[in-house]
Coordinates of C-alpha atoms in Angstrom, one line a residue:
X1 CA 74.1 97.3 86.2
X2 CA 76.1 96.9 82.6
X3 CA 75.6 100.7 82.6
X4 CA 75.8 101.7 86.0
X5 CA 80.1 102.4 85.1
X6 CA 82.8 101.7 88.0
X7 CA 85.1 104.2 89.5
X8 CA 87.7 102.1 88.3
X9 CA 88.7 99.3 85.9
X10 CA 87.4 96.8 88.0
X11 CA 87.8 95.8 92.4
X12 CA 90.5 94.2 92.0
X13 CA 92.0 96.3 93.8
X14 CA 89.4 95.8 96.7
X15 CA 90.2 92.1 97.1
X16 CA 94.1 93.4 97.4
X17 CA 93.1 95.3 100.1
X18 CA 91.0 92.6 101.3
X19 CA 93.5 90.3 101.4
X20 CA 96.6 92.9 102.7
X21 CA 94.5 94.0 105.9
X22 CA 94.1 90.3 106.3
X23 CA 97.8 89.9 107.1
X24 CA 97.7 93.0 109.2
X25 CA 94.8 92.4 110.8
X26 CA 96.0 89.0 111.1
X27 CA 99.1 89.8 112.6
X28 CA 97.7 92.5 115.0
X29 CA 95.3 90.1 116.5
X30 CA 97.8 87.7 117.5
X31 CA 99.8 89.9 118.5
X32 CA 97.7 91.6 120.8
X33 CA 97.2 88.1 123.1
X34 CA 101.0 87.3 122.5
X35 CA 101.6 90.4 124.5
X36 CA 98.7 90.0 127.4
X37 CA 100.2 86.5 128.0
X38 CA 104.4 87.8 127.6
X39 CA 103.2 90.6 130.5
X40 CA 102.0 88.1 132.3
X41 CA 104.9 86.0 132.5
X42 CA 106.7 89.6 132.6
X43 CA 105.2 89.6 136.1
X44 CA 102.5 91.8 134.7
X45 CA 99.1 91.8 136.9
X46 CA 95.4 92.9 135.5
X47 CA 96.2 96.7 135.9
X48 CA 99.2 96.5 134.5
X49 CA 97.8 94.9 131.6
X50 CA 95.4 96.8 130.8
X51 CA 97.8 99.6 130.9
X52 CA 99.5 97.7 128.0
X53 CA 97.0 97.2 126.3
X54 CA 95.8 101.4 126.3
X55 CA 99.6 102.5 125.0
X56 CA 98.9 100.3 121.9
X57 CA 96.2 103.4 121.6
X58 CA 97.8 106.5 122.9
X59 CA 100.2 107.3 120.1
X60 CA 97.4 107.3 117.6
X61 CA 95.2 110.2 119.4
X62 CA 98.3 112.6 118.1
X63 CA 98.6 111.6 114.6
X64 CA 95.4 110.3 113.1
X65 CA 93.7 113.5 112.4
X66 CA 97.1 115.1 110.6
X67 CA 97.7 112.4 108.9
X68 CA 93.4 112.1 107.8
X69 CA 94.6 115.9 106.3
X70 CA 97.5 114.6 104.5
X71 CA 95.9 111.9 103.0
X72 CA 92.4 114.9 101.6
X73 CA 95.4 116.5 100.0
X74 CA 97.3 113.8 98.7
X75 CA 97.6 109.8 98.4
X76 CA 96.2 106.9 100.8
X77 CA 98.2 104.1 99.3
X78 CA 101.8 104.9 101.2
X79 CA 100.6 105.2 104.1
X80 CA 99.7 101.4 103.3
X81 CA 103.6 99.8 103.4
X82 CA 104.4 102.4 106.1
X83 CA 101.8 100.8 108.2
X84 CA 103.1 97.4 107.5
X85 CA 106.7 97.8 108.4
X86 CA 105.9 99.9 111.9
X87 CA 103.0 96.9 112.7
X88 CA 105.9 93.9 111.6
X89 CA 108.3 96.0 113.7
X90 CA 106.3 96.8 117.0
X91 CA 105.7 92.9 116.4
X92 CA 109.0 92.0 116.5
X93 CA 110.6 94.6 119.8
X94 CA 108.0 93.6 121.6
X95 CA 108.7 89.7 121.5
X96 CA 112.4 90.8 122.4
X97 CA 112.4 93.1 124.9
X98 CA 112.1 92.0 128.6
X99 CA 110.3 95.0 130.8
X100 CA 106.8 95.8 131.0
X101 CA 108.1 99.7 129.8
X102 CA 109.6 98.7 126.9
X103 CA 106.5 96.2 126.0
X104 CA 103.7 99.6 126.6
X105 CA 106.3 101.3 124.3
X106 CA 106.3 99.1 120.9
X107 CA 103.0 98.5 121.5
X108 CA 102.5 101.8 121.2
X109 CA 104.6 101.5 117.5
X110 CA 102.4 98.6 116.7
X111 CA 99.2 100.3 116.9
X112 CA 100.4 103.5 114.9
X113 CA 101.0 101.4 112.3
X114 CA 97.9 99.7 112.5
X115 CA 96.7 103.5 112.0
X116 CA 98.0 104.3 109.0
X117 CA 96.7 101.5 107.6
X118 CA 93.9 101.2 108.1
X119 CA 93.5 105.2 107.6
X120 CA 95.1 104.6 103.7
X121 CA 92.6 101.6 103.6
X122 CA 89.6 103.6 104.0
X123 CA 90.2 106.9 102.5
X124 CA 91.1 104.5 99.0
X125 CA 87.8 102.4 100.0
X126 CA 85.9 105.5 100.0
X127 CA 87.3 107.3 97.1
X128 CA 87.4 104.3 94.5
X129 CA 83.2 103.5 95.7
X130 CA 80.6 104.6 94.6
X131 CA 77.4 105.6 96.5
X132 CA 75.5 102.9 96.0
X133 CA 78.8 101.2 96.6
X134 CA 79.4 102.5 99.7
X135 CA 77.6 99.7 102.1
X136 CA 79.0 97.0 99.7
X137 CA 82.6 97.8 99.1
X138 CA 83.3 98.6 103.0
X139 CA 81.1 95.4 104.2
X140 CA 83.7 93.8 102.4
X141 CA 86.8 95.6 103.4
X142 CA 86.4 94.4 106.9
X143 CA 86.1 91.0 106.2
X144 CA 89.7 91.4 105.6
X145 CA 89.4 92.4 109.4
X146 CA 87.7 89.8 110.7
X147 CA 89.4 87.7 108.7
X148 CA 92.6 88.9 110.0
X149 CA 90.9 88.7 114.1
X150 CA 89.3 84.5 113.2
X151 CA 93.4 83.3 111.7
X152 CA 95.2 85.2 115.1
X153 CA 93.8 84.2 117.5
X154 CA 94.3 80.6 116.9
X155 CA 97.5 80.4 115.6
X156 CA 98.3 82.9 118.9
X157 CA 96.9 80.2 120.9
X158 CA 98.4 76.7 118.9
X159 CA 102.0 78.7 119.7
X160 CA 101.7 80.0 123.1
X161 CA 101.6 76.8 126.2
X162 CA 102.2 77.9 129.9
X163 CA 103.1 74.3 131.0
X164 CA 106.6 74.1 132.9
X165 CA 107.0 77.8 132.6
X166 CA 107.1 78.0 128.9
X167 CA 105.2 81.2 128.7
X168 CA 107.5 83.8 128.0
X169 CA 109.2 82.8 125.3
X170 CA 106.2 81.1 124.3
X171 CA 104.8 84.1 123.8
X172 CA 107.9 85.9 122.5
X173 CA 108.2 82.9 119.8
X174 CA 104.3 84.4 118.9
X175 CA 105.0 87.9 118.3
X176 CA 107.8 87.0 116.7
X177 CA 106.2 85.5 114.0
X178 CA 103.5 87.7 113.8
X179 CA 105.7 90.3 112.6
X180 CA 106.5 87.7 109.5
X181 CA 102.8 86.8 108.8
X182 CA 102.4 91.4 109.0
X183 CA 105.1 92.0 106.4
X184 CA 103.4 89.4 103.9
X185 CA 100.9 91.7 103.2
X186 CA 103.3 93.8 101.4
X187 CA 102.8 91.5 98.7
X188 CA 99.2 92.5 98.0
X189 CA 99.5 96.9 97.8
X190 CA 100.2 96.9 94.2
X191 CA 97.8 99.5 92.2
X192 CA 96.1 99.3 94.9
X193 CA 95.1 103.4 93.9
X194 CA 94.3 104.5 91.0
X195 CA 95.5 107.3 89.5
X196 CA 92.4 109.5 88.5
X197 CA 91.5 109.1 92.4
X198 CA 94.8 109.9 94.2
X199 CA 95.2 113.7 94.9
X200 CA 91.2 114.3 94.0
X201 CA 90.8 116.1 97.3
X202 CA 90.6 120.1 97.5
X203 CA 93.6 122.2 96.9
X204 CA 95.9 122.3 100.9
X205 CA 95.0 125.6 101.5
X206 CA 91.1 124.4 101.7
X207 CA 90.1 122.9 105.1
X208 CA 87.6 122.2 106.3
X209 CA 87.6 123.1 110.1
X210 CA 87.4 120.1 112.9
X211 CA 84.5 121.6 114.4
X212 CA 82.8 121.2 111.4
X213 CA 83.0 118.1 110.7
X214 CA 82.1 116.6 113.6
X215 CA 78.9 119.3 113.3
X216 CA 78.4 117.7 110.5
X217 CA 74.8 115.4 111.0
X218 CA 76.0 111.5 111.7
X219 CA 79.5 112.2 112.1
X220 CA 79.1 112.3 116.3
X221 CA 76.8 108.8 116.4
X222 CA 78.7 107.0 113.8
X223 CA 81.8 107.7 115.8
X224 CA 80.6 106.8 119.4
X225 CA 78.6 103.9 117.8
X226 CA 82.4 103.0 116.5
X227 CA 83.9 103.7 119.7
X228 CA 81.8 101.8 121.8
X229 CA 81.9 98.1 119.6
X230 CA 85.4 98.4 119.1
X231 CA 86.0 99.0 122.4
X232 CA 84.0 95.7 123.2
X233 CA 86.1 94.0 119.9
X234 CA 89.5 95.3 121.9
X235 CA 88.7 94.0 125.5
X236 CA 87.9 90.9 124.2
X237 CA 90.9 90.2 123.2
X238 CA 93.2 91.5 125.6
X239 CA 90.5 90.2 128.6
X240 CA 89.7 87.1 127.6
X241 CA 92.9 85.5 127.9
X242 CA 93.2 87.3 131.4
X243 CA 89.8 85.1 132.4
X244 CA 91.0 82.2 130.7
X245 CA 93.7 82.3 133.5
X246 CA 91.0 82.7 135.4
X247 CA 89.2 79.9 135.0
X248 CA 91.7 77.4 133.7
X249 CA 91.0 78.0 130.5
X250 CA 93.8 76.9 128.2
X251 CA 95.3 79.4 126.1
X252 CA 94.1 77.0 122.4
X253 CA 90.7 77.0 124.3
X254 CA 90.8 80.8 123.9
X255 CA 92.7 80.9 120.6
X256 CA 89.5 78.6 119.4
X257 CA 87.0 81.1 121.6
X258 CA 88.6 84.3 120.5
X259 CA 88.3 83.0 116.2
X260 CA 84.4 81.8 116.7
X261 CA 83.3 85.5 117.3
X262 CA 85.2 86.4 114.8
X263 CA 83.7 84.3 112.6
X264 CA 80.8 84.6 113.4
X265 CA 81.2 88.3 112.6
X266 CA 82.2 87.5 109.2
X267 CA 79.1 86.1 108.7
X268 CA 77.4 88.9 109.3
X269 CA 79.4 91.3 106.9
X270 CA 78.7 88.6 103.9
X271 CA 75.1 88.6 105.0
X272 CA 74.9 92.3 105.2
X273 CA 73.4 93.4 102.3
X274 CA 70.3 91.4 102.5
X275 CA 70.3 92.7 106.5
X276 CA 69.6 96.8 105.6
X277 CA 67.2 95.2 102.9
X278 CA 65.6 93.3 105.8
X279 CA 65.5 95.9 108.3
X280 CA 66.7 99.4 108.0
X281 CA 69.7 100.9 108.9
X282 CA 68.3 102.3 111.9
X283 CA 67.0 99.1 113.2
X284 CA 69.8 97.0 112.8
X285 CA 72.5 99.5 114.3
X286 CA 70.4 99.8 117.2
X287 CA 69.3 95.8 117.6
X288 CA 72.6 94.7 116.9
X289 CA 74.4 96.5 119.5
X290 CA 71.5 96.5 122.1
X291 CA 71.8 92.2 121.9
X292 CA 75.8 92.7 121.9
X293 CA 75.6 94.9 125.4
X294 CA 73.8 92.0 127.1
X295 CA 75.4 89.5 125.5
X296 CA 79.2 91.4 126.7
X297 CA 78.2 91.9 129.9
X298 CA 77.2 87.9 129.6
X299 CA 81.0 86.9 129.4
X300 CA 80.9 87.9 133.5
X301 CA 79.0 84.6 134.7
X302 CA 80.4 81.8 135.0
X303 CA 79.6 79.9 132.6
X304 CA 80.6 76.6 131.1
X305 CA 83.6 76.5 127.5
X306 CA 80.2 75.6 125.7
X307 CA 77.8 78.1 126.9
X308 CA 80.3 80.6 126.7
X309 CA 80.8 79.6 122.9
X310 CA 77.8 80.5 121.6
X311 CA 77.5 83.4 123.3
X312 CA 80.1 84.9 121.9
X313 CA 79.3 83.3 118.1
X314 CA 76.3 85.7 118.1
X315 CA 78.2 88.5 120.2
X316 CA 80.0 88.2 117.4
X317 CA 77.4 88.7 114.8
X318 CA 76.2 91.7 116.5
X319 CA 79.5 93.4 116.9
X320 CA 80.2 92.8 113.1
X321 CA 77.5 95.2 111.9
X322 CA 78.8 98.6 113.7
X323 CA 82.4 99.4 112.3
X324 CA 81.4 98.9 108.3
X325 CA 77.7 101.1 109.1
X326 CA 79.7 103.5 111.0
X327 CA 82.0 104.3 107.9
X328 CA 79.4 104.3 105.8
X329 CA 77.7 106.7 107.8
X330 CA 80.6 108.9 108.9
X331 CA 81.7 109.0 105.1
X332 CA 78.1 110.8 104.1
X333 CA 77.7 112.8 106.1
X334 CA 81.2 114.8 106.5
X335 CA 81.8 117.2 104.2
X336 CA 83.2 117.3 100.7
X337 CA 87.1 117.1 100.5
X338 CA 87.2 116.4 104.6
X339 CA 86.4 112.3 104.2
X340 CA 89.1 111.3 105.2
X341 CA 89.7 113.4 108.2
X342 CA 86.7 112.6 108.9
X343 CA 87.1 109.2 108.8
X344 CA 90.7 109.7 110.4
X345 CA 87.9 111.5 113.4
X346 CA 86.3 108.3 113.6
X347 CA 89.6 106.4 114.4
X348 CA 90.8 109.2 116.6
X349 CA 87.6 108.0 118.9
X350 CA 88.4 104.3 118.7
X351 CA 92.0 105.1 119.2
X352 CA 90.8 107.1 122.3
X353 CA 87.7 103.8 123.2
X354 CA 90.9 101.3 123.2
X355 CA 92.9 104.3 125.5
X356 CA 90.8 104.8 127.7
X357 CA 88.3 101.0 128.1
X358 CA 91.7 98.9 128.9
X359 CA 92.9 101.2 131.4
X360 CA 89.3 101.4 133.2
X361 CA 88.9 97.6 132.4
X362 CA 92.3 96.8 134.4
X363 CA 91.2 99.4 137.6
X364 CA 88.1 98.0 137.7
X365 CA 89.7 94.2 137.0
X366 CA 91.9 95.0 140.1
X367 CA 89.3 96.3 142.3
X368 CA 86.4 94.2 141.8
X369 CA 87.5 91.3 139.7
X370 CA 87.8 90.2 136.5
X371 CA 85.2 89.9 134.9
X372 CA 83.7 93.8 135.7
X373 CA 85.2 94.6 132.6
X374 CA 82.5 93.0 130.5
X375 CA 79.9 94.7 132.4
X376 CA 81.2 98.0 131.5
X377 CA 81.5 97.2 127.9
X378 CA 77.4 96.1 128.4
X379 CA 76.6 99.1 129.0
X380 CA 78.8 100.9 126.8
X381 CA 77.3 99.1 123.8
X382 CA 73.7 99.5 125.7
X383 CA 74.6 103.5 125.5
X384 CA 75.1 103.0 121.6
X385 CA 72.4 101.0 120.8
X386 CA 70.4 104.7 122.5
X387 CA 72.5 106.2 120.2
X388 CA 71.5 104.7 117.3
X389 CA 68.5 105.0 118.0
X390 CA 68.8 108.7 118.3
X391 CA 71.0 109.3 115.6
X392 CA 69.4 106.7 112.6
X393 CA 65.7 108.3 113.7
X394 CA 67.1 111.5 112.7
X395 CA 69.7 110.8 109.8
X396 CA 68.1 107.1 108.9
X397 CA 66.1 105.7 106.0
X398 CA 63.2 107.5 105.2
X399 CA 59.5 105.8 105.5
X400 CA 59.7 104.8 101.9
X401 CA 62.0 101.5 102.6
X402 CA 65.6 101.0 104.3
X403 CA 67.8 101.4 101.0
X404 CA 71.5 102.6 102.3
X405 CA 71.1 105.0 100.3
X406 CA 68.3 107.1 101.8
X407 CA 70.8 107.6 105.1
X408 CA 71.1 110.8 106.2
X409 CA 73.6 112.6 103.6
X410 CA 72.5 111.5 100.3
X411 CA 71.7 115.0 99.5
X412 CA 75.6 115.9 98.7
X413 CA 76.5 112.0 97.2
X414 CA 76.2 112.1 93.5
X415 CA 73.4 111.0 91.9
X416 CA 72.9 107.3 90.1
X417 CA 74.0 107.8 86.4
X418 CA 70.3 106.8 85.7
X419 CA 68.7 109.9 87.8
X420 CA 72.0 111.9 85.8
X421 CA 71.6 111.5 82.7
X422 CA 67.8 112.1 82.4
X423 CA 68.3 115.5 85.3
X424 CA 70.8 116.8 82.6
X425 CA 69.0 115.3 79.3
X426 CA 65.4 117.3 80.8
X427 CA 66.9 120.3 81.8
X428 CA 68.8 120.5 78.5
X429 CA 65.5 121.9 77.0
X430 CA 64.5 123.7 80.4
X431 CA 66.1 127.5 80.8
X432 CA 67.2 128.9 84.1
X433 CA 68.8 125.0 84.4
X434 CA 72.4 126.2 85.5
X435 CA 72.6 126.5 89.3
X436 CA 72.3 123.2 89.6
X437 CA 74.4 121.9 86.7
X438 CA 77.4 121.3 88.9
X439 CA 75.7 119.5 91.3
X440 CA 74.1 117.4 88.2
X441 CA 77.1 116.4 86.4
X442 CA 79.0 115.1 89.2
X443 CA 79.2 111.3 88.7
X444 CA 79.7 107.9 90.7
X445 CA 83.2 107.9 89.9
X446 CA 84.2 110.2 92.0
X447 CA 82.6 108.3 95.2
X448 CA 85.1 108.4 97.6

């Protein structure tokens, strides 16, 4: 371990990034159910709740790729405070306005802020992580999101009360508190990005076409799997309050159920590395998506609260796999100089799912019943399991073992330090080694 240099002075930057992400995601996870409850208090039906939840992801659809382009050619860190300010403003103003269209608009601002923060943060992790550290660092990074998803719904459930017509007032209070929670993230956003990795991308004129990025093996599968997993998480957050209203489950209990799901996701990401060594990337992705699909469809059943809690705990564990592994898959498969854009395309797919899934869920819930969207999510996750089986079958680990570095795309990544040193020393005495010198001299320090 001592002979492998890190891309920067320690990993304090990653800890600060996780802390900031936990506060930002906690604010969003607190605000999303609060928006649903406030919309219900203002007279919204199931369809309107789905539309408002979809607007959260609509605006980011148009700016994700330009933001990714900008990040590929410049610094990532400025996007983080900008995202925090937009999230805080969207949360606060969603709690102050009293019309459904205005709530939808400020929900879109909140979604734009979340997109800015996530693109900047993911790009920093990609740049400042050596290739063999990417699975671990992305897994730790997403723990910040899971911590926010754990604490946010509990806080929202504790603040929101449906007693004596107080739903509108208490849901507005929860939105204002979430704005303050997000602002705390600013305290951790110092010295996140190392100077030698900032602006390490290609010249602004050397843009890799979007078609070439999407044509890289592994990128489309990573995007679609991420879309299915995030849509499931998003619908659970937005629609479990509606299910609770129909089944007479108190908001505080709904908050605990959502937090239980997030706690299980944290547990999954803490054991991600041993799971990869035990099962391999292909089997882990496929099995987790398959079980998540079955469990998500099972939420539609009229089960008791304890049974629902167990189902959500197992579902949360399964949903914890897709996001970090899809990040690593997309980063490794993307062409050099276009990794932030590839991550932005992945986030565009996520936001597209967040627009389409809640809107479709709202229409289905209005026409068939409030439990029907969970069946739709189950079908989507079963499709993701098929993508994991097919996509990882072509681009996954080689037969010699399930090591994370064996994933498709590693032929464009730097070799580990020991191998690079031995390759260079062997070529010093061998003529004709020049064609490979440029590739071999790439150090893991560039790892993002």
